[in-house]
Coordinates of C-alpha atoms and ligand atoms in Angstrom, one line a residue:
X20 CA -47.8 -12.0 -19.1
X21 CA -48.8 -14.0 -16.1
X22 CA -49.6 -17.0 -18.2
X23 CA -46.2 -16.9 -19.8
X24 CA -44.5 -16.5 -16.5
X25 CA -46.1 -19.5 -14.8
X26 CA -45.8 -21.6 -17.9
X27 CA -42.3 -20.6 -18.5
X28 CA -41.4 -21.6 -15.0
X29 CA -42.7 -25.1 -15.4
X30 CA -41.3 -25.4 -18.9
X31 CA -38.0 -24.2 -17.7
X32 CA -38.1 -27.0 -15.1
X33 CA -39.2 -29.4 -17.8
X34 CA -36.4 -28.3 -20.0
X35 CA -33.5 -28.2 -17.7
X36 CA -32.3 -31.7 -18.6
X37 CA -34.1 -32.2 -21.9
X38 CA -32.4 -33.6 -25.0
X39 CA -32.2 -31.3 -28.1
X40 CA -34.7 -33.4 -30.0
X41 CA -37.2 -32.9 -27.2
X42 CA -40.6 -33.6 -28.6
X43 CA -42.5 -34.6 -25.5
X44 CA -42.6 -31.7 -23.1
X45 CA -46.0 -31.4 -21.5
X46 CA -47.6 -29.5 -18.8
X47 CA -50.3 -31.1 -16.7
X48 CA -53.6 -30.3 -18.4
X49 CA -56.6 -29.1 -16.4
X50 CA -57.9 -32.6 -16.7
X51 CA -55.7 -34.1 -14.0
X52 CA -58.3 -34.0 -11.3
X53 CA -57.8 -35.3 -7.9
X54 CA -59.9 -38.3 -7.4
X55 CA -60.9 -39.7 -4.0
X56 CA -58.6 -42.3 -2.8
X57 CA -60.4 -45.6 -2.2
X58 CA -59.4 -47.9 0.6
X59 CA -56.1 -49.3 -0.7
X60 CA -55.4 -51.6 2.2
X61 CA -55.9 -54.8 0.4
X62 CA -53.8 -53.7 -2.5
X63 CA -50.0 -53.9 -2.8
X64 CA -48.1 -50.8 -1.7
X65 CA -48.4 -47.9 -4.2
X66 CA -45.8 -48.2 -6.9
X67 CA -43.8 -45.0 -7.6
X68 CA -43.3 -44.4 -11.3
X69 CA -40.2 -42.3 -10.6
X70 CA -38.5 -45.5 -9.5
X71 CA -38.1 -46.4 -13.1
X72 CA -40.8 -49.0 -13.7
X73 CA -42.1 -50.8 -16.8
X74 CA -45.7 -50.0 -17.5
X75 CA -48.2 -52.7 -18.4
X76 CA -50.2 -50.4 -20.7
X77 CA -50.8 -46.7 -21.4
X78 CA -54.0 -45.3 -23.0
X79 CA -56.0 -42.2 -23.0
X80 CA -59.8 -42.2 -22.3
X81 CA -62.5 -40.4 -24.3
X82 CA -61.9 -37.2 -22.4
X83 CA -58.1 -37.1 -23.1
X84 CA -57.0 -38.2 -19.6
X85 CA -54.0 -40.5 -20.0
X86 CA -53.8 -43.6 -17.9
X87 CA -50.6 -45.4 -17.1
X88 CA -51.2 -48.9 -15.8
X89 CA -49.0 -51.1 -13.6
X90 CA -50.3 -54.1 -11.8
X91 CA -53.6 -53.2 -10.1
X92 CA -52.6 -49.5 -10.0
X93 CA -52.8 -46.7 -12.4
X94 CA -51.7 -43.1 -12.7
X95 CA -54.1 -40.6 -14.1
X96 CA -52.2 -38.1 -16.2
X97 CA -48.6 -37.0 -16.1
X98 CA -48.7 -35.8 -12.5
X99 CA -49.6 -37.4 -9.2
X100 CA -49.5 -40.6 -7.3
X101 CA -50.6 -44.1 -8.2
X102 CA -54.2 -45.1 -7.5
X103 CA -56.1 -48.3 -7.5
X104 CA -57.2 -49.1 -11.0
X105 CA -60.7 -50.2 -9.9
X106 CA -61.4 -46.7 -8.6
X107 CA -61.5 -45.6 -12.2
X108 CA -62.6 -48.8 -14.0
X109 CA -64.9 -50.3 -11.4
X110 CA -65.5 -53.7 -12.8
X111 CA -61.8 -54.5 -12.9
X112 CA -62.2 -55.7 -9.3
X113 CA -65.1 -58.0 -10.1
X114 CA -62.8 -60.1 -12.2
X115 CA -60.4 -61.3 -9.6
X116 CA -57.9 -62.7 -12.0
X117 CA -57.5 -59.2 -13.3
X118 CA -54.5 -58.2 -11.3
X119 CA -53.1 -56.3 -14.3
X120 CA -53.8 -55.6 -17.9
X121 CA -51.5 -56.7 -20.8
X122 CA -52.3 -53.9 -23.2
X123 CA -54.8 -51.1 -23.7
X124 CA -55.7 -48.6 -26.4
X125 CA -58.4 -46.1 -27.2
X126 CA -60.5 -46.9 -30.3
X127 CA -60.5 -44.5 -33.1
X128 CA -63.4 -45.6 -35.3
X129 CA -65.4 -42.8 -36.9
X130 CA -67.3 -45.3 -39.0
X131 CA -68.7 -47.0 -35.9
X132 CA -69.6 -44.2 -33.4
X133 CA -70.7 -47.0 -31.0
X134 CA -67.1 -48.1 -30.6
X135 CA -65.4 -44.8 -31.1
X136 CA -63.4 -43.5 -28.1
X137 CA -63.9 -46.7 -26.1
X138 CA -60.9 -47.9 -24.1
X139 CA -60.1 -51.6 -24.8
X140 CA -58.2 -53.6 -22.2
X141 CA -56.6 -56.9 -23.0
X142 CA -55.9 -59.6 -20.5
X143 CA -54.7 -63.1 -21.5
X144 CA -57.2 -64.0 -24.3
X145 CA -60.0 -61.6 -23.2
X146 CA -60.9 -58.1 -24.2
X147 CA -62.8 -55.5 -22.1
X148 CA -64.4 -52.5 -23.6
X149 CA -65.1 -49.4 -21.5
X150 CA -66.8 -46.2 -22.2
X151 CA -67.4 -43.4 -19.7
X152 CA -65.5 -45.7 -17.3
X153 CA -68.2 -48.3 -17.4
X154 CA -67.7 -51.8 -18.8
X155 CA -69.8 -52.3 -21.9
X156 CA -72.5 -55.0 -22.0
X157 CA -71.2 -58.3 -23.3
X158 CA -67.7 -57.8 -22.1
X159 CA -65.2 -59.3 -21.3
X160 CA -65.2 -61.5 -24.4
X161 CA -62.6 -63.5 -26.3
X162 CA -60.2 -61.3 -28.2
X163 CA -60.9 -63.4 -31.3
X164 CA -64.6 -62.3 -31.3
X165 CA -63.7 -58.6 -31.6
X166 CA -60.3 -58.7 -33.2
X167 CA -60.0 -61.9 -35.3
X168 CA -56.4 -62.9 -36.0
X169 CA -55.0 -60.9 -33.0
X170 CA -53.3 -63.2 -30.5
X171 CA -53.8 -63.4 -26.7
X172 CA -51.2 -62.5 -24.1
X173 CA -50.4 -59.2 -25.9
X174 CA -47.7 -56.8 -24.7
X175 CA -49.0 -53.5 -26.1
X176 CA -51.6 -51.9 -28.3
X177 CA -52.1 -48.4 -29.8
X178 CA -54.7 -46.7 -32.0
X179 CA -53.6 -45.5 -35.4
X180 CA -56.2 -43.3 -37.1
X181 CA -56.5 -43.0 -40.9
X182 CA -54.2 -40.3 -42.1
X183 CA -51.4 -41.5 -39.8
X184 CA -52.0 -45.2 -40.8
X185 CA -53.5 -46.0 -44.2
X186 CA -56.8 -46.7 -42.6
X187 CA -58.2 -46.6 -39.1
X188 CA -56.1 -49.3 -37.5
X189 CA -54.7 -50.7 -34.3
X190 CA -51.1 -51.8 -33.8
X191 CA -50.8 -54.7 -31.5
X192 CA -47.4 -55.8 -30.1
X193 CA -46.4 -59.2 -28.9
X194 CA -42.7 -60.1 -28.4
X195 CA -41.0 -58.9 -31.5
X196 CA -44.2 -59.3 -33.7
X197 CA -46.3 -56.3 -34.7
X198 CA -49.9 -57.0 -35.8
X199 CA -51.4 -54.2 -37.9
X200 CA -55.2 -54.6 -37.5
X201 CA -57.4 -52.8 -40.0
X202 CA -60.6 -52.0 -38.1
X203 CA -63.0 -51.9 -41.1
X204 CA -61.8 -55.0 -42.9
X205 CA -60.7 -56.9 -39.8
X206 CA -57.6 -58.0 -41.7
X207 CA -54.3 -58.4 -39.9
X208 CA -50.8 -57.8 -41.3
X209 CA -48.0 -59.2 -39.3
X210 CA -44.6 -57.7 -39.4
X211 CA -41.3 -57.4 -37.5
X212 CA -39.6 -54.2 -36.9
X213 CA -36.2 -55.6 -35.8
X214 CA -34.7 -52.2 -34.9
X215 CA -37.6 -51.4 -32.5
X216 CA -37.3 -52.8 -29.0
X217 CA -40.1 -55.2 -27.9
X218 CA -42.7 -52.8 -26.7
X219 CA -44.4 -53.5 -23.3
X220 CA -46.8 -50.6 -23.8
X221 CA -47.5 -48.2 -26.7
X222 CA -49.0 -44.8 -26.7
X223 CA -50.1 -42.3 -29.3
X224 CA -49.9 -38.7 -28.1
X225 CA -50.3 -35.6 -30.2
X226 CA -49.9 -37.5 -33.4
X227 CA -46.7 -39.2 -32.4
X228 CA -46.2 -42.9 -31.6
X229 CA -44.2 -44.1 -28.6
X230 CA -43.0 -47.7 -27.8
X231 CA -42.3 -48.1 -24.1
X232 CA -39.8 -50.7 -23.0
X233 CA -38.6 -50.8 -19.4
X234 CA -38.5 -47.3 -18.1
X235 CA -37.5 -46.1 -21.6
X236 CA -39.4 -45.2 -24.7
X237 CA -38.6 -45.0 -28.4
X238 CA -40.6 -42.9 -30.9
X239 CA -41.5 -44.7 -34.1
X240 CA -43.3 -44.2 -37.3
X241 CA -46.6 -46.1 -37.2
X242 CA -46.4 -47.3 -40.8
X243 CA -42.7 -48.0 -41.4
X244 CA -41.6 -48.5 -37.8
X245 CA -38.8 -46.1 -38.6
X246 CA -37.0 -44.5 -35.6
X247 CA -35.6 -41.0 -36.1
X248 CA -33.6 -39.3 -33.5
X249 CA -31.7 -40.4 -30.4
X250 CA -33.6 -43.2 -28.6
X251 CA -34.3 -44.8 -26.2
X252 CA -35.0 -42.0 -23.8
X253 CA -35.9 -42.3 -20.2
X254 CA -39.6 -41.8 -19.8
X255 CA -39.1 -40.1 -16.4
X256 CA -37.7 -37.0 -18.2
X257 CA -40.8 -36.7 -20.4
X258 CA -44.0 -38.4 -19.5
X259 CA -44.0 -37.8 -15.7
X260 CA -42.7 -35.4 -13.2
X261 CA -39.9 -36.9 -11.2
X262 CA -37.4 -35.2 -8.8
X263 CA -33.9 -35.3 -10.3
X264 CA -35.3 -35.9 -13.8
X265 CA -35.8 -32.3 -14.7
X266 CA -39.4 -32.1 -13.6
X267 CA -38.7 -31.1 -10.0
X268 CA -41.7 -28.9 -9.6
X269 CA -45.4 -29.3 -10.0
X270 CA -46.8 -27.6 -13.1
X271 CA -48.9 -24.6 -12.1
X272 CA -51.9 -24.3 -14.3
X273 CA -52.7 -20.6 -14.8
X274 CA -55.9 -19.0 -13.8
X275 CA -58.1 -18.0 -16.7
X276 CA -58.3 -14.5 -15.5
X277 CA -54.5 -14.3 -15.9
X278 CA -54.3 -15.6 -19.4
X279 CA -53.4 -13.1 -22.0
X280 CA -52.6 -14.0 -25.6
X281 CA -50.1 -12.5 -28.0
X282 CA -51.5 -14.3 -31.0
X283 CA -53.9 -17.0 -32.0
X284 CA -54.5 -18.8 -35.3
X285 CA -56.1 -21.9 -36.9
X286 CA -54.5 -23.5 -39.9
X287 CA -56.3 -25.2 -42.9
X288 CA -56.1 -28.6 -41.2
X289 CA -57.9 -27.2 -38.1
X290 CA -54.8 -27.1 -35.9
X291 CA -55.3 -24.2 -33.5
X292 CA -52.5 -22.5 -31.8
X293 CA -52.5 -19.8 -29.0
X294 CA -49.3 -17.9 -28.3
X295 CA -48.2 -16.2 -25.1
X296 CA -44.7 -15.2 -24.1
X297 CA -42.3 -18.0 -25.1
X298 CA -44.9 -20.7 -25.3
X299 CA -47.7 -21.9 -27.5
X300 CA -50.6 -24.2 -26.8
X301 CA -52.5 -26.4 -29.2
X302 CA -56.2 -25.9 -28.6
X303 CA -57.6 -28.5 -30.8
X304 CA -56.3 -31.6 -29.1
X305 CA -59.2 -32.5 -26.9
X306 CA -58.5 -36.1 -27.4
X307 CA -55.0 -35.8 -25.8
X308 CA -55.6 -33.0 -23.4
X309 CA -54.3 -29.4 -23.9
X310 CA -50.6 -28.9 -23.6
X311 CA -48.1 -26.0 -23.7
X312 CA -44.8 -26.1 -25.6
X313 CA -42.0 -23.6 -26.2
X314 CA -42.6 -21.7 -29.4
X315 CA -39.1 -22.4 -30.6
X316 CA -39.8 -26.2 -30.4
X317 CA -41.9 -25.9 -33.5
X318 CA -40.8 -22.6 -35.0
X319 CA -37.2 -22.6 -34.1
X320 CA -36.3 -19.1 -35.2
X321 CA -38.8 -17.6 -32.9
X322 CA -37.3 -18.0 -29.4
X323 CA -38.3 -14.5 -28.4
X324 CA -42.1 -14.8 -28.7
X325 CA -44.4 -13.5 -31.4
X326 CA -46.6 -10.4 -32.0
X327 CA -49.2 -11.7 -34.4
X328 CA -49.8 -14.9 -36.4
X329 CA -52.2 -15.8 -39.3
X330 CA -52.7 -18.7 -41.6
X331 CA -53.0 -18.4 -45.3
X332 CA -52.8 -21.0 -48.1
X333 CA -51.1 -23.8 -46.2
X334 CA -48.7 -21.5 -44.6
X335 CA -48.4 -19.8 -41.2
X336 CA -47.3 -16.2 -41.1
X337 CA -45.6 -15.1 -37.9
X338 CA -44.9 -11.4 -37.3
X339 CA -42.4 -10.3 -34.7
X340 CA -41.3 -6.7 -34.6
X341 CA -40.7 -5.5 -38.1
X342 CA -40.2 -9.0 -39.5
X343 CA -42.4 -11.6 -41.1
X344 CA -41.6 -15.3 -40.9
X345 CA -43.4 -17.7 -43.2
X346 CA -43.5 -21.4 -42.4
X347 CA -45.1 -24.4 -44.2
X348 CA -48.0 -25.5 -42.0
X349 CA -47.4 -29.2 -42.5
X350 CA -45.2 -30.8 -39.9
X351 CA -42.3 -30.3 -39.4
X352 CA -42.7 -26.6 -39.8
X353 CA -40.0 -25.3 -42.1
X354 CA -39.2 -21.6 -42.7
X355 CA -39.6 -20.7 -46.3
X356 CA -36.4 -19.8 -48.0
X357 CA -35.6 -16.1 -48.0
X358 CA -37.5 -15.4 -44.8
X359 CA -37.8 -13.6 -42.5
X360 CA -38.4 -10.5 -44.6
X361 CA -39.4 -7.0 -43.4
X362 CA -43.0 -6.2 -42.9
X363 CA -42.6 -3.4 -45.4
X364 CA -41.3 -5.7 -48.1
X365 CA -43.9 -8.4 -47.5
X366 CA -47.0 -6.5 -46.6
X367 CA -46.2 -2.9 -47.2
X368 CA -46.6 -1.8 -43.6
X369 CA -44.4 -0.9 -40.6
X370 CA -44.5 -2.8 -37.3
X371 CA -45.3 -3.4 -34.7
X372 CA -48.5 -5.4 -35.3
X373 CA -50.9 -6.3 -32.5
X374 CA -53.0 -8.9 -34.2
X375 CA -53.7 -10.4 -37.7
X376 CA -56.2 -12.8 -39.2
X377 CA -57.5 -14.2 -42.4
X378 CA -61.0 -15.7 -42.8
X379 CA -61.2 -19.1 -44.5
X380 CA -61.0 -18.9 -48.3
X381 CA -60.5 -15.1 -48.3
X382 CA -57.4 -13.4 -49.5
X383 CA -57.5 -10.4 -47.2
X384 CA -55.4 -10.3 -44.1
X385 CA -56.8 -7.9 -41.5
X386 CA -53.9 -6.3 -39.6
X387 CA -54.7 -4.7 -36.2
X388 CA -52.3 -2.0 -35.1
X389 CA -53.5 0.0 -32.0
X390 CA -57.0 1.0 -32.6
X391 CA -57.1 0.6 -36.4
X392 CA -57.5 -2.3 -38.8
X393 CA -55.8 -2.4 -42.2
X394 CA -56.9 -4.8 -44.9
X395 CA -54.2 -6.1 -47.3
X396 CA -55.0 -8.2 -50.3
X397 CA -52.6 -11.2 -50.2
X398 CA -53.4 -12.1 -53.8
X399 CA -52.3 -8.7 -55.1
X400 CA -48.7 -7.6 -55.9
X401 CA -47.3 -5.4 -54.6
X402 CA -49.2 -5.7 -51.4
X403 CA -50.6 -2.5 -50.2
X404 CA -53.1 -1.4 -47.6
X405 CA -56.4 -1.4 -49.5
X406 CA -58.5 -0.1 -46.6
X407 CA -57.9 1.3 -43.2
X408 CA -60.7 1.6 -40.6
X409 CA -60.7 2.8 -36.9
X410 CA -61.8 0.1 -34.4
X411 CA -64.4 0.6 -31.7
X412 CA -62.3 -1.3 -29.1
X413 CA -58.8 -0.7 -27.9
X414 CA -56.1 -3.0 -26.6
X415 CA -56.6 -5.9 -29.0
X416 CA -53.6 -8.2 -28.8
X417 CA -54.7 -11.3 -30.7
X418 CA -57.4 -12.2 -33.2
X419 CA -58.7 -15.1 -35.2
X420 CA -61.3 -15.8 -37.8
X421 CA -63.0 -19.2 -37.7
X422 CA -66.2 -20.8 -38.9
X423 CA -68.2 -18.9 -36.2
X424 CA -66.7 -15.5 -36.9
X425 CA -64.0 -13.3 -35.5
X426 CA -62.7 -13.3 -32.0
X427 CA -60.4 -10.6 -30.8
X428 CA -58.6 -10.9 -27.5
X429 CA -58.1 -8.0 -25.0
X430 CA -56.5 -9.1 -21.8
X431 CA -58.2 -12.3 -20.5
X432 CA -61.4 -11.4 -22.4
X433 CA -62.5 -11.7 -25.9
X434 CA -65.1 -10.1 -28.2
X435 CA -67.0 -12.1 -30.7
X436 CA -68.2 -10.7 -34.1
X437 CA -69.8 -12.5 -36.9
X438 CA -67.5 -10.9 -39.6
X439 CA -64.5 -8.6 -39.8
X440 CA -66.9 -5.9 -41.2
X441 CA -69.0 -6.0 -38.0
X442 CA -65.8 -5.7 -35.9
X443 CA -65.0 -2.5 -37.8
X444 CA -68.4 -1.0 -38.1
X445 CA -70.6 -2.2 -35.2
X446 CA -72.0 0.9 -33.4
X447 CA -72.2 -1.1 -30.2
X448 CA -69.5 -3.4 -28.9
X449 CA -70.7 -6.8 -27.8
X450 CA -70.2 -7.8 -24.2
X451 CA -66.7 -9.1 -23.7
X452 CA -66.6 -12.8 -22.8
X453 CA -64.2 -14.5 -20.4
X454 CA -61.6 -17.0 -21.5
X455 CA -62.8 -20.3 -20.0
X456 CA -61.0 -23.5 -18.9
X457 CA -62.6 -25.2 -21.9
X458 CA -60.9 -22.9 -24.3
X459 CA -57.4 -22.6 -23.0
X460 CA -56.9 -25.3 -20.3
X461 CA -56.7 -22.7 -17.5
X462 CA -58.5 -22.9 -14.2
X463 CA -61.3 -20.7 -12.9
Ligands
NAG8 C1 -71.2 -41.5 -17.3 O1 -71.2 -42.1 -16.0 C2 -71.7 -41.3 -15.0 C3 -71.5 -42.0 -13.7 O2 -71.3 -43.3 -13.8 C4 -73.2 -41.0 -15.3 O3 -73.7 -40.1 -14.3 C5 -73.3 -40.3 -16.7 O4 -74.6 -40.1 -17.0 C6 -72.6 -41.1 -17.7 N1 -72.5 -40.3 -19.0 C7 -72.9 -40.9 -20.1 C8 -72.7 -39.9 -21.3 O5 -73.2 -42.0 -20.3
NAG9 C1 -38.3 -59.8 -28.0 O1 -39.3 -60.8 -28.3 C2 -38.8 -62.0 -28.9 C3 -39.9 -62.9 -29.2 O2 -40.8 -63.0 -28.1 C4 -37.8 -62.7 -27.9 O3 -37.2 -63.8 -28.5 C5 -36.7 -61.7 -27.6 O4 -35.8 -62.2 -26.7 C6 -37.3 -60.4 -27.1 N1 -36.2 -59.4 -26.9 C7 -36.0 -58.8 -25.8 C8 -34.8 -57.9 -25.8 O5 -36.6 -59.1 -24.8
NAG10 C1 -32.8 -47.6 -21.3 O1 -31.9 -46.8 -22.0 C2 -30.6 -46.8 -21.4 C3 -29.7 -45.8 -22.2 O2 -30.4 -45.0 -23.1 C4 -30.0 -48.2 -21.6 O3 -28.7 -48.2 -21.0 C5 -30.9 -49.2 -20.9 O4 -30.4 -50.5 -21.1 C6 -32.3 -49.0 -21.4 N1 -33.2 -50.0 -20.7 C7 -34.2 -50.6 -21.3 C8 -35.0 -51.5 -20.5 O5 -34.5 -50.3 -22.5

């Protein structure tokens, strides 16, 4: 409950002036650490991003911290004041001409682990490669040496992994030209997306692509350039917390000991969702930080929270009260026609349900109600409870089956079993484990 209260507070703030197509609400992740302030005397006065500025570049690092660059300053994350860039990327000060960067992106290149997750900065006709906030040997070098066919004096750059682009690629922007650079073949396709404003920075965040121009941004499709929805939007409503822009308060990151889950599931593509109160959190997005969203943003019929969620055969089943909602897993989540249906009709049971999970490639959904577990074969019709067993532990509110076994959540702790069978029949309960910052983006 506490998690939902604190998160709902910050999301309510985030939402108060949000547009209906809101796609970009975020809470500060646990990653926004305070860094020591260096002596800033010889730098220009700290810019304020709430004034409505145009960023030079935006890029995440290998840990999922997002950096916004302006002149010789940067912001680390969606919260907090400007800091001197060289406090984070030390060598930037050694190159005295480097008062700013033109463009930056984080490399996605699984073929070449040596380059993967490096941040590349572009200035004039030079490129700088950083990893772990250290400049790699041999850099800076001419852009042409690393990215043949890509011009100097760029405006913006953004990674585009295979799956979202046809191959692992980088999109470079200069004026109204877009250079689609294929990392493996080093080939460049040049195009113009006349309807897209000239981007002065570009950012990929949670599988979406954003072109920033002035203090606005426009979301676009990385292959077609298509823009859907009402754009531009003012970045101050979405990517930073500014007074008078709906983000009046500081996000309060909950304590791990206060986190309780209503449901948790992982779909076939590995997307993992934890649900609590009115919000859900993606847990598999290490590269972009962990972020909370209102459940109704993705599953719009579920504005009153959920009781249990499981994934089965490219679909996500959400149980609330006596109803089952079935959605296609693929984005955007769409409710399957004819749903919601009653639990009785769909699964042959009465609600409420505390937790539910299916193990990969199995057809059995394990439904936990109070201190009993019922197994229902999803491949059979009609669906009936094939087996019911009492459970050794009480108070389970959420459960998930993954490659490493079953985890069931009781309050802010969880129990780990290798199989559903062991959950049902173990004579001794394992020691409960605590939810950690690593798991849920909470603080100790
Ligand atoms: C990252 O840099 C820090 C400090 O510069 C260093 O202590 C650490 O060993 C580095 N980690 C890796 C993985 O290189
Ligand atoms: C976009 O870039 C092109 C080419 O550099 C330039 O001619 C045009 O004026 C720019 N548009 C805006 C709105 O700045
Ligand atoms: C930002 O968007 C507003 C309206 O949506 C528009 O009036 C303004 O010209 C835009 N500014 C830039 C630099 O794109």
